[in-house]
Amino acid sequence: MAETPLPVIAAGTVDPASMSRSMSTNLALDRTKKFREALEADDLTALGSCFYAEQAYWKDQLALTYHLRTFQQAGAIAASLIETKKLRGVDNMELEGEANFVSVSPTLQFIDCNFTFKTRSPGAACHGKLLLLPNKTKEELLVL
């Protein structure tokens, strides 16, 4: 079994004291908007760029694949999301509540947030979790 170590960021990338709940939520709103726009446009490149290229994964628990599946690597995740979005009619993806900044150590920090969405085939109200890994230029999805 391949190992997937926890991702690390360079110490000092984020000042934990500056990451208020509102700042974390605004960053999460921005990233989920870009994610949603890329998914709605079936833009494989833009959707793939939302993910942390080296270690991102999407773990689906029935909502889209109707199975317990895990997808790894940004390109594979983006392609699979676009395909399943078309099959299930994914719509209304929205951030749920506020995001939280989690600082485990100076090199392990992320923004944790929840989201909701609906599917048309079959009709269902679903929820998910996003972990956003901060870097100097943007926040990237680590876990979906």
Coordinates of C-alpha atoms in Angstrom, one line a residue:
M1 CA 0.0 0.0 0.0
A2 CA 1.4 3.4 -1.0
E3 CA 2.0 5.8 1.8
T4 CA 0.4 9.2 1.7
P5 CA 2.2 11.4 4.3
L6 CA 0.5 14.4 5.8
P7 CA 1.2 17.5 3.6
V8 CA 3.5 20.1 5.1
I9 CA 3.7 23.7 4.3
A10 CA 6.7 25.9 4.8
A11 CA 6.9 27.3 8.4
G12 CA 5.7 30.9 8.3
T13 CA 3.4 30.5 5.3
V14 CA 0.5 31.5 7.5
D15 CA 0.4 33.5 10.7
P16 CA -2.1 31.6 12.8
A17 CA -2.9 34.8 14.8
S18 CA -4.1 36.5 11.6
M19 CA -6.5 33.6 10.6
S20 CA -9.8 34.7 12.2
R21 CA -12.9 32.7 11.6
S22 CA -14.1 35.4 9.2
M23 CA -10.8 35.3 7.3
S24 CA -10.9 31.5 7.1
T25 CA -14.5 31.7 5.9
N26 CA -13.8 34.3 3.2
L27 CA -10.9 32.3 1.9
A28 CA -13.1 29.1 1.8
L29 CA -15.9 31.1 0.1
D30 CA -13.5 32.2 -2.6
R31 CA -12.0 28.8 -3.2
T32 CA -15.4 27.0 -3.2
K33 CA -16.7 29.7 -5.7
K34 CA -13.7 28.9 -8.1
F35 CA -14.3 25.2 -7.6
R36 CA -18.1 25.5 -8.3
E37 CA -17.5 27.7 -11.4
A38 CA -14.9 25.3 -12.8
L39 CA -17.2 22.3 -12.2
E40 CA -20.3 24.1 -13.7
A41 CA -18.2 24.9 -16.8
D42 CA -16.8 21.4 -17.1
D43 CA -13.4 23.1 -17.1
L44 CA -11.0 20.2 -16.4
T45 CA -7.9 22.5 -16.2
A46 CA -9.5 25.0 -13.9
L47 CA -11.0 22.3 -11.7
G48 CA -7.7 20.4 -11.5
S49 CA -5.9 23.6 -10.4
C50 CA -8.2 23.9 -7.4
F51 CA -6.5 20.9 -5.9
Y52 CA -3.2 20.4 -4.1
A53 CA -1.5 18.6 -7.0
E54 CA 0.8 16.4 -5.0
Q55 CA -1.6 14.8 -2.5
A56 CA -5.2 15.8 -3.1
Y57 CA -7.9 13.2 -2.7
W58 CA -11.6 12.9 -3.1
K59 CA -13.4 10.4 -0.9
D60 CA -17.0 9.8 -2.1
Q61 CA -19.3 8.0 0.3
L62 CA -22.3 7.3 -1.9
A63 CA -23.4 10.8 -2.8
L64 CA -22.0 10.8 -6.4
T65 CA -20.6 7.4 -7.2
Y66 CA -23.1 5.4 -5.1
H67 CA -20.2 3.5 -3.7
L68 CA -17.3 4.1 -1.3
R69 CA -14.6 5.3 -3.6
T70 CA -11.4 7.3 -3.2
F71 CA -9.8 9.3 -6.1
Q72 CA -6.3 10.7 -5.9
Q73 CA -4.3 13.2 -7.9
A74 CA -5.8 16.5 -9.2
G75 CA -6.3 15.5 -12.8
A76 CA -8.1 12.2 -12.0
I77 CA -10.2 13.9 -9.3
A78 CA -11.3 16.7 -11.7
A79 CA -12.1 14.3 -14.6
S80 CA -14.1 12.0 -12.2
L81 CA -16.0 14.9 -10.7
I82 CA -17.0 16.3 -14.1
E83 CA -18.2 12.8 -15.2
T84 CA -20.2 12.1 -12.0
K85 CA -21.6 15.7 -12.0
K86 CA -23.1 15.0 -15.4
L87 CA -24.5 11.7 -14.3
R88 CA -26.0 12.9 -11.0
G89 CA -27.0 16.5 -11.8
V90 CA -25.0 18.2 -9.1
D91 CA -26.2 21.6 -8.2
N92 CA -26.4 24.3 -5.5
M93 CA -23.0 23.7 -3.9
E94 CA -22.7 26.1 -1.0
L95 CA -20.5 26.5 2.0
E96 CA -22.2 25.5 5.2
G97 CA -21.6 27.6 8.3
E98 CA -18.2 29.1 9.0
A99 CA -14.8 27.7 8.2
N100 CA -12.2 27.0 10.8
F101 CA -8.4 27.5 10.6
V102 CA -6.6 24.5 12.2
S103 CA -3.0 24.8 13.2
V104 CA -1.6 21.5 14.3
S105 CA 2.0 22.6 14.0
P106 CA 3.9 25.3 12.2
T107 CA 4.1 23.1 9.1
L108 CA 0.6 21.4 9.3
Q109 CA -2.1 24.0 8.9
F110 CA -5.4 23.9 7.0
I111 CA -8.8 25.5 6.7
D112 CA -11.6 23.1 7.5
C113 CA -15.1 23.7 6.2
N114 CA -18.3 21.9 5.3
F115 CA -20.5 22.3 2.2
T116 CA -23.9 21.2 0.9
F117 CA -25.1 20.3 -2.5
K118 CA -28.0 18.6 -4.3
T119 CA -28.3 15.9 -6.9
R120 CA -31.1 15.5 -9.4
S121 CA -30.6 11.8 -10.3
P122 CA -31.6 10.6 -7.9
G123 CA -32.8 13.6 -6.0
A124 CA -30.8 14.0 -2.8
A125 CA -29.6 16.6 -0.4
C126 CA -25.9 15.9 0.3
H127 CA -23.1 17.3 2.4
G128 CA -19.3 17.2 2.3
K129 CA -16.1 18.4 3.9
L130 CA -13.3 20.4 2.4
L131 CA -9.8 20.8 3.8
L132 CA -7.9 23.7 2.2
L133 CA -4.2 23.8 2.4
P134 CA -2.8 27.3 2.5
N135 CA 0.2 28.5 0.4
K136 CA 1.6 31.9 -0.5
T137 CA -0.6 32.4 -3.6
K138 CA -3.9 30.5 -3.0
E139 CA -5.6 27.9 -0.9
E140 CA -5.7 24.5 -2.5
L141 CA -8.1 21.6 -1.9
L142 CA -6.4 18.8 -0.1
V143 CA -9.5 16.7 0.8
L144 CA -12.9 16.7 -0.7

